[in-house]
XYZ file of C-alpha atoms in Angstrom:
387
model
C -22.718 -9.698 -7.687
C -21.727 -7.891 -4.368
C -18.021 -7.721 -3.841
C -17.206 -6.399 -0.383
C -13.915 -4.574 0.335
C -11.535 -4.145 3.213
C -8.152 -2.714 3.769
C -5.074 -3.028 5.893
C -2.906 -0.009 6.546
C 0.674 0.106 7.917
C 1.946 3.007 9.861
C 5.431 4.154 10.971
C 5.798 5.246 14.570
C 7.775 8.478 15.007
C 9.104 10.530 17.923
C 7.061 13.727 17.757
C 10.062 16.023 18.666
C 12.664 14.725 16.373
C 10.374 13.271 13.625
C 12.543 10.174 13.567
C 11.410 6.581 13.276
C 11.435 4.796 16.744
C 10.899 1.174 17.806
C 7.917 1.849 20.049
C 4.984 0.167 18.279
C 4.402 -2.179 21.086
C 3.845 0.710 23.497
C 1.363 2.383 21.153
C -0.685 -0.914 20.788
C -0.582 -1.440 24.545
C -2.019 1.876 25.170
C -4.578 1.385 22.548
C -5.647 -2.110 23.656
C -8.161 -2.664 20.891
C -8.778 -5.458 18.384
C -7.952 -4.766 14.651
C -4.402 -3.528 15.289
C -1.227 -5.473 15.332
C 2.591 -5.373 15.026
C 4.889 -5.790 12.055
C 8.320 -7.339 11.439
C 10.029 -4.123 12.582
C 9.268 -2.739 15.976
C 8.667 0.748 14.460
C 5.429 -0.247 12.537
C 1.792 -0.971 13.366
C -0.974 -2.297 11.248
C -4.664 -1.628 11.234
C -7.213 -3.814 9.758
C -10.604 -2.686 8.633
C -13.940 -4.498 8.701
C -15.365 -5.512 5.349
C -17.771 -2.967 3.718
C -20.116 -2.740 0.844
C -19.414 1.070 -0.020
C -16.397 3.220 -0.344
C -17.893 5.730 2.075
C -18.185 3.062 4.758
C -14.518 2.070 4.175
C -13.387 5.677 4.336
C -15.218 6.124 7.744
C -13.622 2.969 9.139
C -10.056 3.758 8.054
C -10.410 7.398 9.291
C -11.624 6.105 12.689
C -8.700 3.742 13.007
C -6.290 6.528 12.261
C -7.799 8.703 14.863
C -7.446 5.864 17.480
C -3.888 5.270 16.612
C -2.967 8.991 16.647
C -4.574 9.421 20.164
C -2.746 6.397 21.483
C 0.612 7.551 20.005
C 0.144 11.231 21.053
C -0.386 10.221 24.679
C 3.237 8.801 24.630
C 4.965 11.724 22.773
C 4.767 9.738 19.472
C 2.932 10.092 16.202
C 1.887 7.520 13.495
C 2.302 8.287 9.811
C 1.298 6.502 6.653
C 3.953 6.422 3.967
C 6.001 3.901 2.115
C 9.019 5.156 3.921
C 9.692 8.068 6.225
C 12.264 10.807 5.719
C 14.230 10.334 8.818
C 15.267 6.880 9.963
C 18.244 4.806 10.767
C 18.993 1.153 10.586
C 18.985 -1.041 13.733
C 20.169 -4.538 12.532
C 18.149 -7.356 14.154
C 15.785 -5.026 16.015
C 12.540 -6.968 15.109
C 9.339 -7.641 16.893
C 9.563 -10.618 19.235
C 8.371 -14.037 18.132
C 9.810 -17.107 16.421
C 8.669 -16.231 12.931
C 10.036 -12.721 12.927
C 13.286 -13.877 14.453
C 13.652 -16.500 11.659
C 13.077 -13.849 9.092
C 15.708 -11.483 10.680
C 18.291 -14.370 10.808
C 17.588 -15.662 7.285
C 17.127 -12.599 5.249
C 19.639 -10.297 7.222
C 19.973 -6.939 5.547
C 16.759 -7.338 3.490
C 15.018 -7.701 6.892
C 17.045 -5.053 8.520
C 15.977 -2.493 5.945
C 12.255 -3.448 6.096
C 11.523 0.040 7.372
C 8.573 0.289 4.882
C 4.821 0.378 5.126
C 2.106 -0.599 2.663
C -1.592 -0.352 2.034
C -3.373 -3.497 1.149
C -6.891 -4.053 -0.208
C -9.053 -7.176 0.019
C -11.936 -7.815 -2.399
C -14.501 -10.693 -2.209
C -14.345 -13.217 -4.937
C -16.616 -16.157 -5.743
C -14.040 -18.957 -5.119
C -10.396 -19.599 -4.901
C -10.118 -20.886 -8.514
C -11.600 -17.619 -9.707
C -9.205 -15.742 -7.484
C -6.054 -17.452 -8.969
C -7.287 -17.036 -12.501
C -8.171 -13.359 -11.932
C -4.677 -12.528 -10.740
C -3.301 -12.782 -14.232
C -6.065 -10.571 -15.602
C -5.683 -7.761 -13.168
C -1.744 -7.871 -12.907
C -1.162 -5.479 -15.873
C -3.314 -2.795 -14.262
C -1.551 -2.790 -10.919
C 1.388 -0.504 -11.616
C -0.928 2.456 -12.185
C -2.267 1.777 -8.740
C 1.268 1.888 -7.377
C 1.729 5.194 -9.124
C -1.433 6.604 -7.288
C 0.003 5.425 -3.897
C 3.664 6.423 -4.347
C 4.744 8.113 -1.054
C 8.406 6.999 -0.390
C 10.874 9.450 -2.121
C 13.245 9.516 0.877
C 15.380 6.827 2.489
C 17.625 7.339 5.537
C 17.616 11.050 5.062
C 18.277 11.206 1.363
C 16.205 11.837 -1.780
C 16.326 8.553 -3.792
C 15.052 9.983 -7.016
C 12.190 7.570 -6.881
C 8.568 8.199 -6.165
C 8.288 4.770 -4.404
C 11.618 3.615 -2.980
C 9.582 1.214 -0.829
C 9.030 -0.793 -4.049
C 12.753 -1.154 -4.593
C 13.283 -2.347 -1.074
C 10.279 -4.708 -1.282
C 11.221 -6.309 -4.479
C 14.358 -7.904 -2.929
C 12.212 -10.507 -1.055
C 12.311 -13.858 -2.889
C 8.519 -13.827 -4.056
C 7.916 -10.141 -4.472
C 6.742 -8.812 -7.760
C 4.192 -9.727 -10.446
C 2.265 -13.072 -9.987
C 2.499 -15.922 -12.317
C -0.464 -17.290 -14.083
C -2.003 -20.568 -12.967
C -4.810 -22.748 -14.306
C -6.504 -23.115 -10.950
C -5.969 -22.933 -7.156
C -4.489 -26.390 -7.042
C -1.714 -25.384 -9.482
C -1.075 -22.240 -7.554
C -0.910 -24.135 -4.300
C 1.600 -26.598 -5.743
C 3.827 -23.787 -6.821
C 3.604 -22.331 -3.347
C 4.453 -25.584 -1.740
C 7.372 -25.949 -3.964
C 8.730 -22.460 -2.979
C 8.287 -23.386 0.759
C 10.011 -26.746 0.071
C 12.946 -24.967 -1.535
C 13.608 -23.127 1.704
C 13.437 -19.575 -0.053
C 10.392 -18.877 1.972
C 9.226 -20.389 5.212
C 5.363 -20.186 4.969
C 2.449 -19.215 2.747
C 2.403 -15.723 4.443
C 5.733 -14.962 2.645
C 3.912 -15.166 -0.832
C 4.630 -11.484 -1.526
C 3.282 -11.151 -4.992
C 1.694 -7.824 -6.009
C -1.660 -9.665 -5.941
C -2.545 -13.001 -4.371
C -5.497 -15.113 -3.152
C -6.083 -15.147 0.494
C -5.000 -18.301 2.291
C -8.019 -18.081 4.656
C -10.775 -16.090 3.026
C -12.476 -15.948 -0.314
C -10.773 -12.727 -1.309
C -8.158 -11.430 -3.635
C -5.454 -9.215 -2.059
C -3.751 -6.195 -3.603
C -0.284 -5.779 -2.245
C 1.688 -3.479 -4.576
C 0.902 -0.156 -2.977
C 2.774 2.234 -0.654
C 1.007 3.249 2.493
C -0.869 6.434 1.743
C -0.780 9.704 3.729
C -4.266 10.598 2.627
C -6.902 8.127 3.481
C -8.845 9.021 0.441
C -6.080 7.629 -1.691
C -6.626 4.273 -0.157
C -10.263 4.562 -0.888
C -9.547 5.452 -4.474
C -7.243 2.453 -4.920
C -9.790 0.256 -3.318
C -12.451 1.345 -5.704
C -10.300 0.772 -8.768
C -9.151 -2.530 -7.570
C -12.680 -3.631 -6.787
C -13.608 -2.725 -10.335
C -10.637 -4.635 -11.721
C -11.674 -7.678 -9.833
C -15.327 -7.371 -10.849
C -14.221 -6.953 -14.483
C -11.933 -10.012 -14.334
C -14.713 -12.207 -12.715
C -17.135 -11.264 -15.300
C -14.835 -11.973 -18.159
C -13.964 -15.301 -16.582
C -17.683 -16.207 -16.159
C -18.413 -15.290 -19.813
C -15.460 -17.324 -21.055
C -13.933 -14.445 -23.048
C -10.921 -13.604 -20.924
C -7.866 -12.942 -22.878
C -5.292 -15.752 -22.487
C -2.025 -14.765 -20.699
C 0.838 -14.565 -23.257
C 3.307 -15.665 -20.626
C 5.526 -12.610 -21.152
C 5.700 -11.238 -17.502
C 8.959 -9.330 -17.895
C 7.161 -6.263 -18.904
C 5.104 -6.266 -15.776
C 8.230 -5.996 -13.575
C 9.404 -3.141 -15.921
C 5.988 -1.418 -15.557
C 6.230 -1.636 -11.827
C 9.739 -0.174 -11.877
C 8.472 2.692 -14.039
C 5.586 3.445 -11.695
C 8.019 3.343 -8.712
C 10.321 5.682 -10.462
C 7.886 8.232 -11.838
C 4.657 8.108 -9.698
C 2.099 10.350 -11.163
C 4.680 12.904 -12.374
C 6.023 11.121 -15.428
C 5.154 8.350 -17.662
C 3.767 4.833 -17.055
C 3.788 1.697 -19.142
C 0.318 1.576 -20.824
C -1.198 -1.796 -19.928
C -2.729 -2.145 -23.436
C -0.004 -0.862 -25.811
C 3.031 -1.492 -23.350
C 4.323 1.813 -24.523
C 5.392 4.895 -22.424
C 2.353 7.125 -21.931
C 1.939 10.065 -19.462
C 0.595 8.771 -16.202
C -2.553 10.944 -16.116
C -3.615 9.493 -19.516
C -3.056 5.881 -18.388
C -5.169 6.481 -15.283
C -7.976 8.338 -16.985
C -8.106 5.669 -19.749
C -8.160 2.898 -17.128
C -10.886 4.474 -15.132
C -13.025 5.081 -18.292
C -12.433 1.348 -19.321
C -13.640 0.285 -15.821
C -16.643 2.591 -15.704
C -19.182 -0.246 -16.160
C -17.676 -2.235 -13.194
C -17.438 0.991 -11.149
C -21.065 1.782 -11.779
C -22.085 -1.739 -10.979
C -20.555 -1.286 -7.477
C -21.898 2.219 -7.016
C -18.278 3.515 -7.061
C -18.155 5.654 -10.226
C -18.846 9.009 -8.707
C -16.493 8.557 -5.742
C -13.644 7.227 -7.980
C -14.162 9.920 -10.579
C -14.029 12.678 -7.971
C -11.091 11.124 -6.097
C -9.098 10.478 -9.229
C -9.576 14.130 -10.273
C -8.232 15.317 -6.896
C -5.327 12.920 -7.025
C -4.209 13.950 -10.453
C -4.532 17.666 -9.575
C -2.587 17.411 -6.366
C 0.074 14.971 -7.676
C 1.524 12.069 -5.794
C 2.355 12.064 -2.118
C 5.995 11.731 -3.224
C 5.738 14.908 -5.177
C 4.047 16.766 -2.226
C 6.704 15.550 0.150
C 9.525 16.755 -2.130
C 7.842 20.135 -2.514
C 7.615 20.440 1.314
C 11.341 19.497 1.815
C 12.325 21.797 -1.037
C 10.642 24.714 0.507
C 12.297 24.126 3.881
C 13.937 20.795 4.883
C 13.105 17.147 5.539
C 11.454 17.997 8.767
C 8.893 19.892 6.706
C 8.029 16.744 4.767
C 7.531 15.013 8.160
C 5.189 17.854 9.202
C 3.252 17.183 6.020
C 3.024 13.491 6.543
C 1.599 14.066 10.068
C -0.920 16.535 8.773
C -2.109 14.390 5.919
C -2.298 11.211 7.942
C -4.398 12.906 10.552
C -7.019 14.231 8.227
C -8.222 14.617 4.619
C -11.242 15.196 2.516
C -13.478 12.137 2.205
C -15.342 10.776 -0.828
C -18.519 12.290 -2.213
C -18.130 15.627 -0.592
C -17.739 14.336 2.955
C -15.104 17.036 3.667
C -13.520 17.072 7.107
C -11.522 20.065 8.078
C -7.803 19.505 7.747
C -5.849 20.030 10.985
C -3.539 22.959 11.418
C 0.060 22.412 10.400
C 1.883 20.365 12.877
C 4.258 22.303 15.037
C 7.666 22.459 13.307
C 9.753 19.515 14.500
C 13.148 20.249 16.043
C 16.040 18.300 14.411
C 17.003 16.310 17.487
C 19.215 13.207 16.788
C 17.432 10.170 17.755
C 14.277 10.282 19.729
C 12.085 8.459 22.186
C 12.944 4.789 22.457
C 15.864 4.976 20.108
């Protein structure tokens, strides 16, 4: 069974001089003028969409290329794009959303929740045999998603302050009506009925606002991972993609054999596990998906990877994932690295680090690219281009 993978990455647009978030995504995209890139709710964010791939190496190359294209476009305008759940320096601009009826409705209906949507995520899509299988697999993979959030955690700062969390983006994201762990459904028809009821209630306006941590695609035969922060290092996205593909493969095989463990309906611990991952990242404990006890994050991820080894080997991903996980655990979460940079200097130093890591990183299976030199230190100018 071949399960192809793809990814979407969201990027913040910053003024290169001040390091501050600026609403100039449209200008970056207009200069780029290529398919595969689009705007988001806030005018300070852009999204890239990869092609679908069989291998992690191909996914890495695709994502790295998109990052280079975005960086070149932004640089020509005195801007820079960075991948992180939140950026250290930003300020709120209520109602300042991308043009269009849908986004205007979201701004008017959700008010401060929409105003504070200055966040970016990384999403992974994995092929799945059919939509019924996608819906049933959601419940099987859901307990294992908080460790993926911990791997991606990159948002310790919010509006110039340290939140104490590894992923403050998660705390902001969970305020939307449908955000969080998915429910369990017998089949796609049951899931669609539940979604129709949510739309009918007026709490959300369309199927695109089904913001669960994992969901079936409305248009493709894929399962979508949506729990993760945007990741400064592209290899973190590749690591998450490899682990998620293994989770999906494992779930599909268990469903096909008829030996999938029945959901116990107790989902409150899933939200608690997500909170724990957002709070601690890789530097503390996580909720073990098997025992539901607090266990050091490194142990949870190593055990998870060992459990998934057959699925990883079936996809040809074991070597890449094993190597990338070792690097991730040795280096710590992006949130940890950003705090270290700020602690040595100031918040602008953490912006420098975001720029450097977004621009280049070591790829899977020894495909090492030289990291760029440290970005010129950013001067703390209030505001910035387009603010």
